[in-house]
Coordinates of C-alpha atoms and ligand atoms in Angstrom, one line a residue:
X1 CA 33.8 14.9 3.3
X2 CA 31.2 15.5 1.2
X3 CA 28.1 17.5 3.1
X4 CA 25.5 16.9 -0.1
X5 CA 22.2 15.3 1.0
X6 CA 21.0 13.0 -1.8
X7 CA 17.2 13.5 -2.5
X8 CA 15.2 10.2 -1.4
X9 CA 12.9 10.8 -3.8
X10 CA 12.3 11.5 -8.0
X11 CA 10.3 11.0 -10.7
X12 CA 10.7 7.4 -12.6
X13 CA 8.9 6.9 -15.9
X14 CA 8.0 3.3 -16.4
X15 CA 6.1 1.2 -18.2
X16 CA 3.8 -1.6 -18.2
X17 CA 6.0 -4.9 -18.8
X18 CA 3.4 -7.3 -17.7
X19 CA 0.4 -8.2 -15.9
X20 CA -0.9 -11.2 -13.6
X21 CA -4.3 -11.5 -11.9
X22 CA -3.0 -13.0 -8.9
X23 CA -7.1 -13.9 -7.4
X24 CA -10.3 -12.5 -7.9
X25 CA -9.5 -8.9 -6.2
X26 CA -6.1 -8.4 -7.4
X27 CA -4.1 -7.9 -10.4
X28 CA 0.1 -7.5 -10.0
X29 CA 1.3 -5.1 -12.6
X30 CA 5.3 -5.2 -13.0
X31 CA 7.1 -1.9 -14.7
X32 CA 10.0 -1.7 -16.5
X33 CA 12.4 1.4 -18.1
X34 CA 15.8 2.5 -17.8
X35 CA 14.8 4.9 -14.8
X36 CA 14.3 2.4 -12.1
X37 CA 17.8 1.3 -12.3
X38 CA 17.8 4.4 -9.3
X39 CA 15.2 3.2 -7.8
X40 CA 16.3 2.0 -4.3
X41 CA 13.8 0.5 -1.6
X42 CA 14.4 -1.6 1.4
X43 CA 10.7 -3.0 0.4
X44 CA 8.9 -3.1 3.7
X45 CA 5.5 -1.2 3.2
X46 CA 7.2 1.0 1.1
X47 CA 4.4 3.5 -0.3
X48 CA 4.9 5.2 -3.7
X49 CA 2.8 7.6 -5.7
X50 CA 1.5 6.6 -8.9
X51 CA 0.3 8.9 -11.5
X52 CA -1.9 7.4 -14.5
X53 CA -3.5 8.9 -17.6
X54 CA -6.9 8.9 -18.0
X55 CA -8.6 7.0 -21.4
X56 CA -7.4 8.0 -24.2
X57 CA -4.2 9.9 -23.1
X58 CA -1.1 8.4 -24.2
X59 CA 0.7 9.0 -20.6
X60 CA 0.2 11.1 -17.6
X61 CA 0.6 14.7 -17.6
X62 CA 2.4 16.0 -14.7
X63 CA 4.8 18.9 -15.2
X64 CA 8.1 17.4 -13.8
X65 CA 9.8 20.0 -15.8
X66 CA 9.0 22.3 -13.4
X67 CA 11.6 20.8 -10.8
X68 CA 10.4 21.8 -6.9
X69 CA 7.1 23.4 -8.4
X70 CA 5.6 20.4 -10.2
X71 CA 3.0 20.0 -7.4
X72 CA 1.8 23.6 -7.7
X73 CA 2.1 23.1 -11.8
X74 CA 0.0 19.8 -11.6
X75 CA -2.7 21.3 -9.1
X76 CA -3.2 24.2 -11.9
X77 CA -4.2 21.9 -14.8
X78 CA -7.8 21.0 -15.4
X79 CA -9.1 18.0 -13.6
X80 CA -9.4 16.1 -17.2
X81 CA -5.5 17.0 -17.9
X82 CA -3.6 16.4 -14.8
X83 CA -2.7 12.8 -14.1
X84 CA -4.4 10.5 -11.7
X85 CA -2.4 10.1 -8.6
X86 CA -2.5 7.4 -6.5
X87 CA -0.8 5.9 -3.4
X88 CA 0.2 2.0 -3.9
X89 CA 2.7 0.0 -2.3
X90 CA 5.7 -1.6 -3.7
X91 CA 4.9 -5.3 -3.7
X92 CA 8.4 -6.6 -5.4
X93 CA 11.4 -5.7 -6.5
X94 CA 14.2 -7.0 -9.0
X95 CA 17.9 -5.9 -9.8
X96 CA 20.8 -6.9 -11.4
X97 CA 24.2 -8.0 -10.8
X98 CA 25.1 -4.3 -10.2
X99 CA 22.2 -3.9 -7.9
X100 CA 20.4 -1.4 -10.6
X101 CA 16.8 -1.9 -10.4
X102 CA 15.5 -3.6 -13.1
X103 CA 11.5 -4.4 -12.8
X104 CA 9.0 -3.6 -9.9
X105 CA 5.8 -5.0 -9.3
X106 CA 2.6 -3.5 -7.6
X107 CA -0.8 -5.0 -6.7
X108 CA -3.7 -3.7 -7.6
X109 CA -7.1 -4.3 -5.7
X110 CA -9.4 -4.1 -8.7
X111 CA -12.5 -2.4 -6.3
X112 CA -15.7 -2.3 -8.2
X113 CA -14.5 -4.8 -11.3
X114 CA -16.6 -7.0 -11.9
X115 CA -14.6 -9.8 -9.5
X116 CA -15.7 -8.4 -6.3
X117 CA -18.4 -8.4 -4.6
X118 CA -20.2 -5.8 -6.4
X119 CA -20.7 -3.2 -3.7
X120 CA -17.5 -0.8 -4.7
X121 CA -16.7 1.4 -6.9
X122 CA -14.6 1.5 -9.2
X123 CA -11.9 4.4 -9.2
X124 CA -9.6 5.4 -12.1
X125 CA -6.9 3.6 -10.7
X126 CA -8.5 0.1 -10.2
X127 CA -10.3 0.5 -13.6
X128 CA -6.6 1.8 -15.2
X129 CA -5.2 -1.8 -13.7
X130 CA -8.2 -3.6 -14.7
X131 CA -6.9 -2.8 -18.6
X132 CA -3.5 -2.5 -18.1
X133 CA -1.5 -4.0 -20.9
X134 CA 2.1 -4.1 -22.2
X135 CA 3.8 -0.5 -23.1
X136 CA 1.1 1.6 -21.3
X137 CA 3.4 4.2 -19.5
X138 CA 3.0 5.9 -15.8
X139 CA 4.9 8.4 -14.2
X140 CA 5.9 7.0 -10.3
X141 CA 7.1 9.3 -7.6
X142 CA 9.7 7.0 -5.9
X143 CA 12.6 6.2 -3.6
X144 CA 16.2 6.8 -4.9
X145 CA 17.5 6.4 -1.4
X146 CA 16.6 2.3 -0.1
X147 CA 15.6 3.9 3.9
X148 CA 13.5 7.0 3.0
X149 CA 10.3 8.0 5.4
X150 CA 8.0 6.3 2.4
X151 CA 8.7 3.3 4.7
X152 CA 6.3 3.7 7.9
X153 CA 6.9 -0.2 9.2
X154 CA 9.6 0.5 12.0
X155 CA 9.6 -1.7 14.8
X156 CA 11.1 0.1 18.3
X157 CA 14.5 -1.6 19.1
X158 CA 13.6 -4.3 21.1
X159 CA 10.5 -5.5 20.1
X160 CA 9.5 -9.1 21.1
X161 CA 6.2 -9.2 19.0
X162 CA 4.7 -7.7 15.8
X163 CA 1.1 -7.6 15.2
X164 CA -0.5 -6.9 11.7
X165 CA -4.3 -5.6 10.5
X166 CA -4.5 -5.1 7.0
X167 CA -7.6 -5.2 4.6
X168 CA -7.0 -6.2 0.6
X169 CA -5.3 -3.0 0.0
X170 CA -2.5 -3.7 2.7
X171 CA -2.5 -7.0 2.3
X172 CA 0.3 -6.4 -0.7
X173 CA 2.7 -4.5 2.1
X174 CA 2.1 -7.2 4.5
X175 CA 3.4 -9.9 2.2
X176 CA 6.3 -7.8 1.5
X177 CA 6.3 -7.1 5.4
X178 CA 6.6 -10.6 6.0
X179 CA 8.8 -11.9 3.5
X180 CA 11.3 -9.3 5.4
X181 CA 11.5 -10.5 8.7
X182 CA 13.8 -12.2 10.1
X183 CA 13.6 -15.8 11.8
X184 CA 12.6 -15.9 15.5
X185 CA 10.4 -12.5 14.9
X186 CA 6.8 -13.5 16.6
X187 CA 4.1 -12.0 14.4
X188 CA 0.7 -12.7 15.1
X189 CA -1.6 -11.5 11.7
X190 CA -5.2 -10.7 10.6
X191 CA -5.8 -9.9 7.2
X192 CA -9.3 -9.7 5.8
X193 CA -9.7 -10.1 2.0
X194 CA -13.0 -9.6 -0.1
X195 CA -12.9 -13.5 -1.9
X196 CA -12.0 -16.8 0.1
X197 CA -9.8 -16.9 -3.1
X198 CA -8.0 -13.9 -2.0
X199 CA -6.0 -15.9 0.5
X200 CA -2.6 -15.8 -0.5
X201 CA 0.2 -18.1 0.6
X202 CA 3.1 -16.1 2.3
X203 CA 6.2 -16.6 2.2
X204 CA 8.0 -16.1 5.7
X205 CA 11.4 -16.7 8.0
X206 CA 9.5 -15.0 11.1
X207 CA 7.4 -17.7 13.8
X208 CA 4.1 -16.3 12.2
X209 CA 0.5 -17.1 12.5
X210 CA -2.0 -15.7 10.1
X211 CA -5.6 -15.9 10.4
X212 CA -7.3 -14.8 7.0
X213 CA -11.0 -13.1 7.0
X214 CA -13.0 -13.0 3.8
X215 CA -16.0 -11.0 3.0
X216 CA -17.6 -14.4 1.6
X217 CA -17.9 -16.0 4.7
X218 CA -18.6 -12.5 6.8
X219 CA -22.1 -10.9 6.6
X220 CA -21.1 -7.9 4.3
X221 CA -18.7 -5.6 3.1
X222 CA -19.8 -3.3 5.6
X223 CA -18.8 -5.3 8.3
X224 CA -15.4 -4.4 8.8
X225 CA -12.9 -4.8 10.3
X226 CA -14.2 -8.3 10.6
X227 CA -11.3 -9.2 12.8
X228 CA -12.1 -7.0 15.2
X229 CA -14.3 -9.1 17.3
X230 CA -11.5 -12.2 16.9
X231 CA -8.7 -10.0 17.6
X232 CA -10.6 -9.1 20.9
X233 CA -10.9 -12.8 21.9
X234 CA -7.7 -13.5 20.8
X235 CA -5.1 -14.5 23.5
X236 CA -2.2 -13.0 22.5
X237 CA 1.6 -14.2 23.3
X238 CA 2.8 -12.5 26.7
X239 CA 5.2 -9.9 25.2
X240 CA 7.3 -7.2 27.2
X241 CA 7.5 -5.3 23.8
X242 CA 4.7 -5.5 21.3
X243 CA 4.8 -3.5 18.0
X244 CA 1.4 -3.0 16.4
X245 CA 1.4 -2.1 12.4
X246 CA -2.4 -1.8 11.0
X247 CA -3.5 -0.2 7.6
X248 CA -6.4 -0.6 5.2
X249 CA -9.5 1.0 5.0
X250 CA -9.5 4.2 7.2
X251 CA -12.5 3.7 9.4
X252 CA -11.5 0.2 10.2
X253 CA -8.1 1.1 10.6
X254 CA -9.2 3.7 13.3
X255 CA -11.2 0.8 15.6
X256 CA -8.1 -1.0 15.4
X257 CA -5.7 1.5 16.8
X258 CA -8.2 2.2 19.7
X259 CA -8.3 -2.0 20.7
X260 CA -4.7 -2.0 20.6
X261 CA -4.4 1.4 22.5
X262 CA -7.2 1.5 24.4
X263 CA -8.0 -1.9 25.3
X264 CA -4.7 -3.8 25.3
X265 CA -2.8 -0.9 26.3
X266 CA 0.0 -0.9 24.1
X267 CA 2.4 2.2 24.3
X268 CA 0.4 4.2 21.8
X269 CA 3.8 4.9 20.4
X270 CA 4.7 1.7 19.9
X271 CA 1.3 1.6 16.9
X272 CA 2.0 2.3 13.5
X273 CA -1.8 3.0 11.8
X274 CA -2.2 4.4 8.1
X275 CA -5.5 4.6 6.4
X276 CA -5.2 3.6 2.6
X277 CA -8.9 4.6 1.7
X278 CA -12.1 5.7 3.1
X279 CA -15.3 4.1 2.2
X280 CA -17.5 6.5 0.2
X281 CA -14.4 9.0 -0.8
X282 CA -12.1 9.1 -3.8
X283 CA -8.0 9.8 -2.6
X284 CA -8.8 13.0 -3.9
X285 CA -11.2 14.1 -1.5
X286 CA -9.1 12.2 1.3
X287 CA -6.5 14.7 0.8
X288 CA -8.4 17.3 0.7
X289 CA -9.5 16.4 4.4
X290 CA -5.9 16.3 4.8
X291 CA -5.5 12.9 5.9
Ligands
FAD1 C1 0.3 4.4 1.6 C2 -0.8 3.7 0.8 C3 -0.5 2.5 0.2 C4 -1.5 1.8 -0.6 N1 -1.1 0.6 -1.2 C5 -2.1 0.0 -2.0 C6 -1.7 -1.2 -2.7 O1 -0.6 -1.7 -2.7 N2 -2.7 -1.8 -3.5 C7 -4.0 -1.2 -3.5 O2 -4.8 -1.8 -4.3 N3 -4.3 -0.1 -2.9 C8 -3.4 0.5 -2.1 N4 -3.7 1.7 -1.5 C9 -5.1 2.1 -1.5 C10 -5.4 2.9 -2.8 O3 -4.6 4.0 -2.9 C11 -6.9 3.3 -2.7 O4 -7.7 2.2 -2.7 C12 -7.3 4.3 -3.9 O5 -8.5 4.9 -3.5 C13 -7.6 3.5 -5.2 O6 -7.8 4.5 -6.2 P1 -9.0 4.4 -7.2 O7 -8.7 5.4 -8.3 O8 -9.1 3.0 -7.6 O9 -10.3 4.8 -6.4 P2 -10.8 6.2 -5.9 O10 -11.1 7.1 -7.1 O11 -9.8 6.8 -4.9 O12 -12.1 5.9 -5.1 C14 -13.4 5.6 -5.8 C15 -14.3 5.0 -4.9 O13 -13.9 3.6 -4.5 C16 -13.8 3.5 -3.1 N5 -12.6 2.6 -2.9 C17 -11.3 3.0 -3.0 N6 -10.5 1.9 -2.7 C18 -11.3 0.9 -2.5 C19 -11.2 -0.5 -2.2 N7 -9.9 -1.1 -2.1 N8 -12.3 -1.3 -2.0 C20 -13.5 -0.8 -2.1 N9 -13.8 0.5 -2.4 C21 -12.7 1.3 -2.6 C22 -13.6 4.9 -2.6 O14 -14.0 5.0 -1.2 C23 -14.5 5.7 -3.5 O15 -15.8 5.6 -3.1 C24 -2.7 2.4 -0.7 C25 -3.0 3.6 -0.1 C26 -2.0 4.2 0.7 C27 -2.4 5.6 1.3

């Protein structure tokens, strides 16, 4: 028996295939190339890191030829050089008959873009999306192994209901979320979107209710998490095992977890919580605070 561990994850380089602006706050942006047919995901929230030239490079500069070391390589370039990296979400996936991977898609919320609400900036990631266009190439540090620990959405065994937060930037791993569980799986969801044309229609087997939250209809963009006062008020299905999932913006994100803790006292260890941005910092300085 063979004792070799196969890595879960590599470097893909991909390119830009196509592009759809799927509402007002977000564009999907599906990648191509003979790489991905490694790529392996069982979807999920499956996170992934993206790294994107800035203008007027022809592709991102990371160092992958330094094997193990390309994070220490890529940390020593100037700030101008060394790609962009970002953390998105694989939204869809596609393979052949053989099961090799043959196009990918990832949403984009395109923050401080003319289409929202105007009180966001943009970052080099939304603005990159904003432009994308057929052939423009990115580098993608990605699963080659489908269960990998990129994939933070694991329900306890035994769960007898899942509840979802997620802001626009989440809202992408929700769908895919959803679209992935099975029928009979109680889900009760809040997702709170920038545009009342944000709301999406998703596809699900699971016994789900959604309630949607847009920033046009709430006060501001400050106001968040919007849902919090409705998930408060919200009589939730008597459940012996409730599984809580919540992600999005980082401040919102930590209101959440204390409700669901705190106040519904749900096994803390039963509550998944990921911040996906901060209000007022780039990733960059994010993981510099080492969150
Ligand atoms: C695991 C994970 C998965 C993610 N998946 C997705 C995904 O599928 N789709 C997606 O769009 N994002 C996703 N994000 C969030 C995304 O990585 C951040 O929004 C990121 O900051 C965008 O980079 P940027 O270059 O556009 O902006 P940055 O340069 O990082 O930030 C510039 C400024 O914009 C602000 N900002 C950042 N994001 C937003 C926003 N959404 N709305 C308003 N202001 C913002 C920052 O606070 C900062 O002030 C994910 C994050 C994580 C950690």
């Amino acid at each position: 028996m063979s004792t070799a561990v196969a890595s879960p994850f590599r470097f893909f380089s991909l390119h830009v295939l196509r592009t759809r602006r799927v509402s007002p706050s977000l564009t999907r942006v599906t990648f191509g190339g003979d790489e991905l047919r490694d790529f392996r995901s069982h979807g999920l929230d499956q996170s992934l890191s993206l790294f994107l030239p800035h203008p007027g490079q022809e592709e991102p500069v990371v160092p992958i030829e330094l094997g193990d070391s390309w994070w220490q390589g890529w940390r020593e370039l100037p700030d101008d050089v060394r790609a962009v990296m970002r953390s998105y979400t694989l939204r869809g996936l596609r393979a052949d008959a053989h099961g090799r991977t043959t196009e990918i898609d990832i949403d984009f919320v395109l923050h401080g873009i003319g289409g929202d609400s105007g009180s966001s900036e943009a970052g080099p990631a939304s603005r990159w999306a904003s432009q994308a266009g057929p052939g423009d190439r990115v580098l993608l540090l990605g699963p080659a192994l489908a269960d990998n620990r990129a994939i933070r959405f694991r329900p306890p065994d035994g769960t007898d209901l899942v509840l979802l937060w997620a802001d626009e930037t989440a809202l992408p791993a929700t769908a895919a979320i959803l679209e992935a569980l099975p029928a009979g799986t109680r889900v009760r969801a809040w997702i709170e979107v920038p545009d009342v044309q944000d709301v999406q229609e998703l596809v699900t087997d699971a016994d789900a209710e959604i309630t949607w939250f847009t920033h046009s209809t709430h006060d501001t963009a400050q106001d968040s998490p919007m849902a919090l006062d409705g998930i408060r008020a919200a009589q939730l299905p008597s459940a012996e095992r409730p599984y809580v999932w919540i992600a999005g913006e980082s401040g919102s994100v930590k209101q959440l977890r204390r409700h669901f803790v705190s106040e519904r006292g749900i096994d803390r260890r039963a509550v998944t919580f990921v911040g996906y941005w901060r209000r007022g910092l780039t990733e960059e300085q994010l993981r510099e605070q080492g969150e």
